[in-house]
Short mmCIF file of C-alpha atoms and ligand atoms in Angstrom, two decimals:
data_model
loop_
_atom_site.label_atom_id
_atom_site.label_comp_id
_atom_site.label_asym_id
_atom_site.label_seq_id
_atom_site.Cartn_x
_atom_site.Cartn_y
_atom_site.Cartn_z
CA MET A 1 96.86 131.73 98.41
CA ARG A 2 100.10 130.10 98.72
CA CYS A 3 100.49 126.52 99.86
CA ARG A 4 103.23 126.19 102.57
CA PHE A 5 104.83 123.04 101.12
CA ALA A 6 108.53 123.42 100.48
CA LEU A 7 109.25 124.08 96.85
CA LEU A 8 111.69 122.09 95.09
CA PRO A 9 112.34 122.71 91.43
CA LEU A 10 111.26 119.69 89.26
CA ALA A 11 114.92 119.06 87.94
CA ALA A 12 116.01 118.60 91.68
CA GLY A 13 113.44 116.09 92.21
CA LEU A 14 114.52 114.13 89.25
CA ALA A 15 118.28 114.47 90.23
CA ILE A 16 117.48 113.08 93.91
CA GLY A 17 115.47 110.26 92.47
CA GLY A 18 116.98 109.08 89.14
CA SER A 19 115.16 105.79 88.32
CA SER A 20 113.91 105.47 91.88
CA LEU A 21 111.23 107.35 93.67
CA PRO A 22 112.45 110.80 94.38
CA ALA A 23 112.05 112.29 97.77
CA HIS A 24 111.51 115.99 98.74
CA ALA A 25 111.15 117.69 102.22
CA GLN A 26 107.37 118.66 103.06
CA GLU A 27 105.54 120.54 105.58
CA GLY A 28 105.83 119.07 108.92
CA GLY A 29 108.47 116.27 108.43
CA GLY A 30 111.36 114.79 106.65
CA PRO A 31 111.50 113.86 102.69
CA VAL A 32 108.54 111.96 101.52
CA PRO A 33 108.17 109.80 98.25
CA ARG A 34 107.32 111.31 94.88
CA SER A 35 105.43 109.31 92.22
CA PRO A 36 107.52 107.53 89.77
CA GLY A 37 108.38 109.84 86.82
CA LEU A 38 106.89 112.83 88.13
CA PRO A 39 104.02 112.74 86.09
CA TYR A 40 101.76 115.42 87.78
CA ALA A 41 103.25 118.88 86.51
CA PRO A 42 100.46 121.30 85.60
CA LYS A 43 100.28 121.67 81.90
CA ASN A 44 99.23 123.98 79.24
CA LEU A 45 96.05 121.83 78.92
CA PRO A 46 93.43 121.78 81.80
CA ASP A 47 93.64 118.56 84.31
CA ARG A 48 92.01 117.70 87.69
CA ILE A 49 88.74 118.49 86.25
CA VAL A 50 86.01 117.77 88.89
CA LEU A 51 82.53 118.55 88.55
CA THR A 52 80.59 119.37 91.94
CA PRO A 53 76.92 120.08 92.61
CA GLY A 54 75.26 123.35 93.64
CA ALA A 55 72.85 123.41 96.75
CA ASP A 56 70.28 123.03 93.93
CA PRO A 57 71.76 120.75 91.28
CA ALA A 58 68.83 120.87 89.27
CA ARG A 59 69.86 124.52 88.38
CA GLU A 60 73.45 124.82 89.47
CA MET A 61 76.65 122.75 89.12
CA ALA A 62 80.33 124.02 89.34
CA VAL A 63 83.62 122.82 87.87
CA ALA A 64 87.21 123.06 89.27
CA PHE A 65 90.30 122.33 87.14
CA ARG A 66 94.07 122.92 87.44
CA THR A 67 96.43 124.51 84.57
CA ASP A 68 99.82 125.97 84.43
CA THR A 69 100.05 129.78 84.98
CA ALA A 70 100.04 130.73 81.26
CA GLN A 71 96.17 130.26 81.48
CA ALA A 72 95.24 133.21 83.86
CA ALA A 73 91.62 133.45 82.76
CA SER A 74 89.09 130.90 84.19
CA GLN A 75 87.17 130.09 81.36
CA ALA A 76 84.45 127.42 80.30
CA GLN A 77 82.05 126.96 77.49
CA LEU A 78 78.80 125.39 78.58
CA ALA A 79 75.85 124.16 75.86
CA VAL A 80 72.55 122.21 76.23
CA SER A 81 73.78 118.89 74.80
CA VAL A 82 73.20 118.12 71.07
CA ASP A 83 73.57 115.07 69.22
CA GLY A 84 75.91 116.27 66.46
CA PRO A 85 79.58 117.41 66.85
CA THR A 86 78.18 121.17 66.91
CA LEU A 87 78.40 121.87 70.66
CA GLU A 88 80.49 124.81 69.84
CA GLU A 89 77.78 126.62 67.91
CA LYS A 90 75.26 127.48 70.90
CA ALA A 91 78.03 127.24 73.62
CA VAL A 92 78.00 130.17 75.98
CA LEU A 93 81.46 131.43 77.54
CA ILE A 94 81.34 131.23 81.28
CA THR A 95 84.10 132.75 83.56
CA GLY A 96 85.07 132.09 87.00
CA LYS A 97 87.94 132.60 89.57
CA ALA A 98 91.51 131.40 89.53
CA MET A 99 93.35 130.48 92.88
CA PRO A 100 97.27 129.93 92.66
CA VAL A 101 98.63 126.90 94.34
CA ASP A 102 102.17 126.25 94.41
CA SER A 103 103.46 123.02 95.37
CA SER A 104 106.37 120.53 94.49
CA TYR A 105 105.64 120.87 90.66
CA GLY A 106 105.93 124.42 91.03
CA PRO A 107 103.11 127.30 90.63
CA ALA A 108 99.68 126.03 89.09
CA LEU A 109 96.36 127.84 88.77
CA TYR A 110 93.02 125.98 90.22
CA HIS A 111 90.09 127.31 88.39
CA GLN A 112 86.57 127.30 89.37
CA VAL A 113 83.69 128.23 87.27
CA ARG A 114 79.98 127.91 88.38
CA PHE A 115 77.09 127.10 85.96
CA THR A 116 73.90 128.63 87.29
CA GLY A 117 70.55 129.11 85.59
CA LEU A 118 70.25 125.67 84.35
CA ALA A 119 67.43 123.83 83.28
CA PRO A 120 66.18 120.73 85.41
CA ASP A 121 66.83 117.25 84.08
CA THR A 122 68.90 118.24 81.14
CA ALA A 123 71.94 117.09 79.64
CA TYR A 124 74.52 119.92 79.20
CA ALA A 125 78.15 119.82 77.90
CA TYR A 126 81.21 121.85 78.80
CA ARG A 127 84.82 122.19 78.17
CA VAL A 128 87.44 124.20 79.87
CA LYS A 129 90.33 126.24 78.87
CA GLY A 130 94.15 125.78 79.10
CA ALA A 131 96.80 128.12 77.51
CA ALA A 132 97.20 125.50 74.52
CA GLY A 133 93.39 125.00 73.81
CA TRP A 134 90.27 123.46 75.01
CA SER A 135 89.78 120.12 76.92
CA GLU A 136 87.16 117.75 75.30
CA TRP A 137 83.48 118.11 76.04
CA TYR A 138 82.51 116.79 79.34
CA GLN A 139 78.54 115.60 79.40
CA PHE A 140 76.49 116.03 82.79
CA ARG A 141 72.98 115.78 83.38
CA THR A 142 71.20 118.24 85.72
CA ALA A 143 69.10 116.76 88.76
CA ALA A 144 65.39 116.73 88.33
CA ALA A 145 63.70 119.51 90.32
CA GLU A 146 61.44 116.83 91.76
CA ALA A 147 62.00 113.43 93.54
CA LYS A 148 62.80 110.90 90.95
CA PRO A 149 64.62 107.50 91.02
CA PHE A 150 68.59 107.70 90.97
CA ARG A 151 71.78 105.95 91.83
CA PHE A 152 74.86 107.22 94.00
CA LEU A 153 77.93 105.70 94.67
CA TYR A 154 79.60 105.83 98.44
CA LEU A 155 83.20 105.56 98.80
CA GLY A 156 85.15 105.35 102.06
CA ASP A 157 88.63 106.51 102.49
CA VAL A 158 90.74 106.32 99.36
CA GLN A 159 93.59 108.00 101.08
CA ASN A 160 96.21 105.22 100.66
CA GLY A 161 97.37 103.24 97.83
CA ILE A 162 95.31 105.86 95.59
CA LEU A 163 96.24 105.06 92.49
CA THR A 164 97.93 101.43 93.12
CA TYR A 165 94.87 99.98 94.95
CA ALA A 166 91.97 102.41 95.27
CA SER A 167 91.76 103.08 91.51
CA ARG A 168 90.49 99.67 90.80
CA VAL A 169 87.71 99.92 93.32
CA ILE A 170 86.43 103.19 91.88
CA ARG A 171 86.42 102.04 88.27
CA GLN A 172 85.01 98.74 89.14
CA ALA A 173 82.22 100.60 90.50
CA PHE A 174 81.77 102.85 87.49
CA HIS A 175 82.21 99.91 85.23
CA ALA A 176 79.73 97.58 86.73
CA ASN A 177 76.84 100.01 87.79
CA GLY A 178 75.50 102.47 84.95
CA ASP A 179 74.14 105.89 85.55
CA ILE A 180 75.91 106.61 88.80
CA ARG A 181 74.51 110.25 89.23
CA LEU A 182 76.44 111.37 92.36
CA VAL A 183 79.57 110.12 94.02
CA VAL A 184 79.79 110.86 97.90
CA HIS A 185 83.12 110.60 99.66
CA ALA A 186 83.27 109.80 103.40
CA GLY A 187 86.81 111.79 104.02
CA ASP A 188 90.50 111.14 103.57
CA LEU A 189 90.61 111.20 99.93
CA VAL A 190 94.19 111.51 100.35
CA ALA A 191 96.80 110.90 103.10
CA GLN A 192 98.72 114.23 103.22
CA ARG A 193 101.12 112.77 106.09
CA ASP A 194 104.02 110.79 105.08
CA ASP A 195 102.92 108.38 102.09
CA LEU A 196 103.64 110.69 99.07
CA ASP A 197 104.06 114.18 98.18
CA HIS A 198 100.75 115.78 98.66
CA ASP A 199 100.70 117.47 95.13
CA ASP A 200 101.20 113.79 93.96
CA GLU A 201 98.48 112.47 95.91
CA TRP A 202 96.18 114.94 94.51
CA GLY A 203 97.26 113.72 91.05
CA GLU A 204 96.67 110.14 92.00
CA TRP A 205 93.36 110.97 93.26
CA ASN A 206 92.21 112.58 90.10
CA GLN A 207 93.84 109.81 87.84
CA ALA A 208 91.94 107.05 90.06
CA GLY A 209 88.65 108.59 89.15
CA GLY A 210 89.71 110.19 85.83
CA TYR A 211 86.80 111.46 83.56
CA ASN A 212 84.01 110.11 85.87
CA TYR A 213 84.90 113.03 88.33
CA ALA A 214 84.54 115.57 85.43
CA ILE A 215 80.91 114.28 84.38
CA VAL A 216 79.33 113.01 87.75
CA PRO A 217 79.00 115.54 90.54
CA GLN A 218 81.18 114.87 93.35
CA VAL A 219 80.33 115.15 97.07
CA PRO A 220 83.18 115.09 99.39
CA ALA A 221 83.42 115.28 103.19
CA ALA A 222 86.57 116.48 104.64
CA GLY A 223 88.62 113.82 106.86
CA ASN A 224 91.35 114.67 109.32
CA HIS A 225 93.91 113.94 106.70
CA GLU A 226 92.35 116.79 104.60
CA TYR A 227 94.18 118.78 107.41
CA VAL A 228 97.75 119.45 107.78
CA ASP A 229 99.48 119.86 110.96
CA VAL A 230 100.70 123.60 111.77
CA PRO A 231 102.94 124.36 114.64
CA LYS A 232 101.62 126.99 117.22
CA ARG A 233 103.81 129.59 118.96
CA ASP A 234 104.02 127.54 122.14
CA GLY A 235 105.52 124.53 120.35
CA SER A 236 102.17 122.46 120.36
CA GLU A 237 100.55 121.58 117.05
CA SER A 238 97.12 122.62 115.47
CA ARG A 239 95.60 121.88 112.19
CA LYS A 240 94.30 123.73 109.37
CA LEU A 241 92.71 122.75 106.33
CA GLY A 242 95.42 121.85 103.38
CA PRO A 243 95.29 124.14 100.30
CA TYR A 244 94.04 121.73 97.70
CA TRP A 245 90.55 121.25 99.20
CA PRO A 246 89.26 124.66 98.42
CA ALA A 247 91.12 124.84 95.10
CA GLN A 248 89.94 121.31 94.05
CA PHE A 249 86.34 121.43 94.87
CA ALA A 250 83.95 124.21 94.11
CA LEU A 251 81.30 123.57 96.67
CA PRO A 252 77.96 125.24 97.72
CA SER A 253 78.53 127.89 100.33
CA ASN A 254 75.49 126.88 102.68
CA GLY A 255 77.02 125.31 105.45
CA ALA A 256 77.85 126.04 108.90
CA ALA A 257 78.90 129.70 109.51
CA PRO A 258 82.62 128.96 110.38
CA VAL A 259 83.29 126.03 108.53
CA ARG A 260 81.93 126.66 104.85
CA ALA A 261 84.70 125.27 102.95
CA THR A 262 83.90 121.89 104.39
CA THR A 263 80.07 121.73 105.41
CA TYR A 264 77.26 122.23 103.10
CA TYR A 265 74.13 120.49 102.01
CA THR A 266 72.85 119.58 98.29
CA ASP A 267 69.20 118.49 97.35
CA TYR A 268 69.41 115.79 94.75
CA GLN A 269 65.99 114.51 93.41
CA GLY A 270 64.36 113.76 96.67
CA VAL A 271 67.45 113.32 98.70
CA ARG A 272 68.98 115.98 100.92
CA PHE A 273 72.86 115.17 101.60
CA ILE A 274 74.11 116.94 104.46
CA VAL A 275 77.95 117.05 104.73
CA LEU A 276 79.75 117.79 108.23
CA ASP A 277 83.57 118.12 109.04
CA GLY A 278 84.23 115.95 112.11
CA THR A 279 87.80 117.42 112.53
CA ALA A 280 86.91 120.72 112.65
CA ALA A 281 83.94 119.73 115.20
CA ILE A 282 86.31 117.94 117.37
CA ASP A 283 89.46 119.76 117.19
CA LEU A 284 89.00 123.15 115.89
CA GLY A 285 85.95 124.36 118.06
CA SER A 286 82.80 124.27 115.51
CA MET A 287 80.85 121.40 117.31
CA LYS A 288 77.99 123.67 118.56
CA ALA A 289 77.81 125.69 115.38
CA GLN A 290 77.98 122.53 113.30
CA THR A 291 75.34 120.63 115.34
CA ASP A 292 72.91 123.73 115.32
CA TRP A 293 73.24 123.85 111.71
CA LEU A 294 72.74 120.21 111.25
CA ASP A 295 69.50 120.28 113.26
CA ALA A 296 68.22 123.18 111.34
CA THR A 297 69.10 121.75 108.04
CA LEU A 298 67.37 118.53 108.68
CA ALA A 299 64.33 120.55 110.15
CA SER A 300 64.10 122.51 106.73
CA SER A 301 64.44 119.54 104.72
CA LYS A 302 61.50 118.73 102.52
CA ALA A 303 63.35 115.70 101.03
CA ASN A 304 62.02 112.02 101.10
CA TRP A 305 65.43 110.89 102.62
CA ASN A 306 68.09 112.61 104.44
CA VAL A 307 71.55 111.28 104.11
CA VAL A 308 74.32 112.92 106.42
CA LEU A 309 77.92 112.32 105.43
CA PHE A 310 81.18 112.77 107.54
CA HIS A 311 84.66 111.05 108.51
CA GLN A 312 84.85 110.31 111.93
CA PRO A 313 82.22 107.56 112.54
CA VAL A 314 79.74 107.56 115.62
CA PHE A 315 80.17 103.71 116.12
CA THR A 316 83.70 102.83 115.51
CA CYS A 317 84.62 99.09 114.01
CA ALA A 318 88.38 99.60 114.46
CA ARG A 319 89.17 101.89 117.53
CA PRO A 320 88.81 100.96 121.11
CA ASN A 321 86.15 103.76 121.74
CA ASP A 322 83.47 105.50 119.53
CA THR A 323 84.12 108.80 118.69
CA LYS A 324 82.24 110.12 121.81
CA GLU A 325 82.13 114.05 121.14
CA ILE A 326 80.40 113.05 117.81
CA LYS A 327 78.21 110.34 119.41
CA ALA A 328 77.13 113.07 122.15
CA ALA A 329 76.34 115.84 119.64
CA TRP A 330 74.98 114.40 116.63
CA LYS A 331 73.34 111.01 117.30
CA PRO A 332 70.58 112.60 119.10
CA VAL A 333 70.10 114.79 116.28
CA PHE A 334 69.93 112.04 113.83
CA GLU A 335 67.58 110.09 115.99
CA LYS A 336 65.15 113.18 116.70
CA ARG A 337 65.13 114.43 112.78
CA LYS A 338 64.88 110.67 111.60
CA VAL A 339 68.19 110.66 109.55
CA ASP A 340 67.96 107.59 107.29
CA LEU A 341 71.54 106.98 106.29
CA VAL A 342 74.84 108.04 108.16
CA LEU A 343 77.93 107.55 105.83
CA GLN A 344 81.25 107.58 107.48
CA GLY A 345 84.85 106.37 106.90
CA HIS A 346 87.88 106.90 109.33
CA ASP A 347 88.20 103.15 110.72
CA HIS A 348 89.43 101.41 107.49
CA CYS A 349 87.08 98.57 107.94
CA TYR A 350 83.38 97.83 107.12
CA SER A 351 80.52 97.98 109.47
CA ARG A 352 76.67 98.24 109.00
CA LEU A 353 74.99 98.97 112.03
CA THR A 354 71.35 99.73 112.99
CA GLY A 355 71.13 99.32 116.91
CA GLU A 356 73.63 100.18 119.57
CA ALA A 357 72.33 97.12 121.56
CA GLY A 358 73.95 94.86 118.97
CA ARG A 359 73.39 92.65 115.81
CA GLU A 360 70.85 90.15 117.69
CA ALA A 361 68.99 92.78 119.21
CA SER A 362 68.45 94.55 115.66
CA ALA A 363 67.42 91.30 113.96
CA SER A 364 64.81 90.43 116.60
CA ALA A 365 63.55 93.83 116.42
CA ARG A 366 63.17 93.42 112.51
CA ALA A 367 61.45 90.19 113.07
CA ASP A 368 58.94 91.90 115.28
CA GLY A 369 58.20 94.22 112.82
CA SER A 370 59.99 97.51 114.51
CA VAL A 371 61.01 100.60 112.52
CA GLN A 372 64.51 101.24 112.56
CA GLY A 373 67.30 103.85 111.99
CA PRO A 374 69.49 105.47 111.40
CA VAL A 375 71.52 102.97 109.57
CA TYR A 376 75.20 103.91 110.16
CA LEU A 377 77.74 102.63 107.53
CA VAL A 378 81.71 102.63 107.69
CA SER A 379 83.49 101.68 104.65
CA VAL A 380 86.88 101.74 102.99
CA THR A 381 88.16 102.14 99.51
CA GLY A 382 91.98 102.41 99.77
CA SER A 383 94.60 100.09 100.86
CA LYS A 384 95.32 100.91 104.59
CA MET A 385 93.22 98.33 106.88
CA TYR A 386 92.65 98.25 110.41
CA ARG A 387 91.90 95.25 112.68
CA LEU A 388 88.28 95.16 113.99
CA ASN A 389 87.65 96.11 117.46
CA ASP A 390 86.30 93.88 120.31
CA ARG A 391 82.60 95.05 119.54
CA ALA A 392 82.77 94.30 115.64
CA PRO A 393 81.73 90.76 116.19
CA ASN A 394 78.26 91.33 117.88
CA GLN A 395 77.51 95.04 117.33
CA PRO A 396 77.04 95.80 113.71
CA ASP A 397 74.86 93.82 111.41
CA LYS A 398 77.78 92.92 109.19
CA ILE A 399 81.41 93.82 109.16
CA ALA A 400 84.59 93.30 107.07
CA GLU A 401 88.35 93.33 107.72
CA ALA A 402 91.03 93.92 105.09
CA THR A 403 88.84 94.28 102.34
CA GLU A 404 88.32 97.12 99.61
CA LEU A 405 84.79 98.03 99.13
CA TYR A 406 82.27 100.37 97.29
CA GLN A 407 78.67 101.03 97.85
CA ILE A 408 75.73 101.70 95.27
CA VAL A 409 72.53 103.08 96.63
CA ASP A 410 69.24 102.97 94.26
CA VAL A 411 66.91 105.92 95.61
CA GLU A 412 62.92 105.42 95.16
CA PRO A 413 60.53 107.49 96.71
CA LYS A 414 59.73 104.79 99.18
CA ARG A 415 62.74 102.79 99.18
CA LEU A 416 66.59 103.10 99.43
CA ARG A 417 68.27 99.87 97.93
CA PHE A 418 71.78 99.75 99.49
CA ARG A 419 74.19 97.16 98.15
CA THR A 420 78.04 97.00 99.17
CA TYR A 421 80.55 95.30 96.61
CA SER A 422 84.00 94.02 97.07
CA ALA A 423 86.76 95.46 95.19
CA SER A 424 86.24 92.46 92.35
CA GLY A 425 82.78 93.29 92.19
CA LYS A 426 81.00 90.50 94.33
CA LEU A 427 78.14 91.44 96.37
CA TYR A 428 79.02 91.79 100.19
CA ASP A 429 75.99 93.22 101.84
CA GLY A 430 72.83 94.59 101.13
CA PHE A 431 69.71 95.82 102.58
CA ASN A 432 66.37 97.63 101.69
CA LEU A 433 64.80 100.53 103.73
CA ASP A 434 61.23 100.70 103.13
CA ARG A 435 59.47 104.02 104.25
CA THR A 436 56.35 103.29 106.24
CA ALA A 437 54.13 105.82 107.93
CA GLY A 438 55.81 104.95 111.52
CA GLY A 439 59.53 105.25 109.91
CA ASN A 440 61.93 102.80 108.00
CA ARG A 441 61.63 98.82 107.81
CA LEU A 442 65.13 97.37 107.22
CA THR A 443 64.91 94.29 104.99
CA GLU A 444 68.15 91.90 104.33
CA ILE A 445 68.32 91.12 100.89
CA ASP A 446 67.79 87.57 99.88
CA GLU A 447 70.49 87.57 97.09
CA PRO A 448 73.75 85.51 98.00
CA THR A 449 76.32 87.52 99.58
CA LEU A 450 80.04 86.82 100.10
CA ALA A 451 80.63 85.37 103.71
CA THR A 452 81.84 87.72 106.39
CA ARG A 453 85.67 88.32 105.56
CA THR A 454 87.96 88.80 108.49
CA CYS A 455 91.56 87.91 109.23
CA ALA A 456 92.32 84.59 111.54
CA GLY A 457 95.15 85.37 113.35
CA GLU A 458 98.01 86.43 110.89
CA VAL A 459 95.96 84.94 107.76
CA GLY A 460 93.94 87.39 105.56
CA PRO A 461 90.61 86.60 104.35
CA ASP A 462 92.00 86.10 101.03
CA GLY A 463 94.44 83.35 102.30
CA GLY A 464 97.62 85.38 102.40
CA ARG A 465 98.86 87.59 105.18
CA CYS A 466 96.34 89.64 107.28
CA VAL A 467 97.07 93.28 106.11
CA ALA A 468 94.91 94.93 108.74
CA THR A 469 96.99 96.56 111.60
CA GLY A 470 95.86 97.40 115.26
CA LYS A 471 94.41 100.94 115.95
FE1 LIG B 501 91.43 107.56 106.75
#
């Protein structure tokens, strides 16, 4: 496959930019900025190494990585981990497939290698090959074959200020919370509009997470910004999935038939994670196929917990209206099949919502001992912020504006512990979901949390300017 971005030789980019940000023409518009120093050219050693789970991550994982074109063969070595520096001795060579992607840095190869037939709950190490040699060894653990407590990280839109701002949130999440076993991304990992050259954005995205993305399996949902605009013959615009997504993520092929690149599920130690593609559903005609697949995938789930991940939220915290197509098609399925958590992004604000009737009604239902669910979350990691809408003060249980956040979820057989932290690691929100015979009971945590952060007019919650803009 070839990317449709305009190619510009590296030297030309340097000549244009000098010591300032160079720019080049990109599909769909005028010049866009380049990363200072043009740091993301493919090399003779692998980079952009991202681990992803198989449908059954107790027995299958996959890795995608990038090299220059001198490394034509897609090669990995895999070994059951040992504690001495002898991983090579019992390592096996596994080959995969390479995908060419040409972009502003010139031609590159993205390689994908699948690790199958793995033993559950076992530590493995792997390394991947570039023309100049092997990467370091990366270590991961397969999932247990049965339900077993674990921790995952949920990130909203990384998208803007990916390296400048989102990176500190991602790094704080990993630094402060040990043994994260999975990362779920609610879409818009990058902007792919006019912020920055697309290849530079994917370079920033990989640099922001660094080796964590190579040792912890990543579960990404595609947002509208994973799509690029394409002109139609009649002059109108359509969208298609950008070239980096299928190259960068070796995902399970078990999704809704027309959108296998961006819909899938994975069963991890008692949780079924179901990933949907709101953009393809709303704009590209796959709503019915995805809704049918969602219903069937929930019906067949034997997991203790079902978590659904996608980008455009059912209940919005920034936009004037909820996402009506998704609300009409998917919300009834979530309710019928008793989905536990719905993890979303897109609105660049924070919202935890348990009842459409609003915060007070939800709180009194809890006080009366009613079961609740699903719990709908919207969050944001990167620097773009939207103003809260007029429903936000009363409908969600907790909200935030102009605040970068990450979420840690601890899974147990009968309890989900959900905690939201601010960029600097302060506890912002939290609840426990306890499974009972009748459904889930939600309890607010009794640990102290930060007071609700919103702008007051033009003043932001940190006392400076309000960086949230109206949507
Ligand atoms: Fe976004």
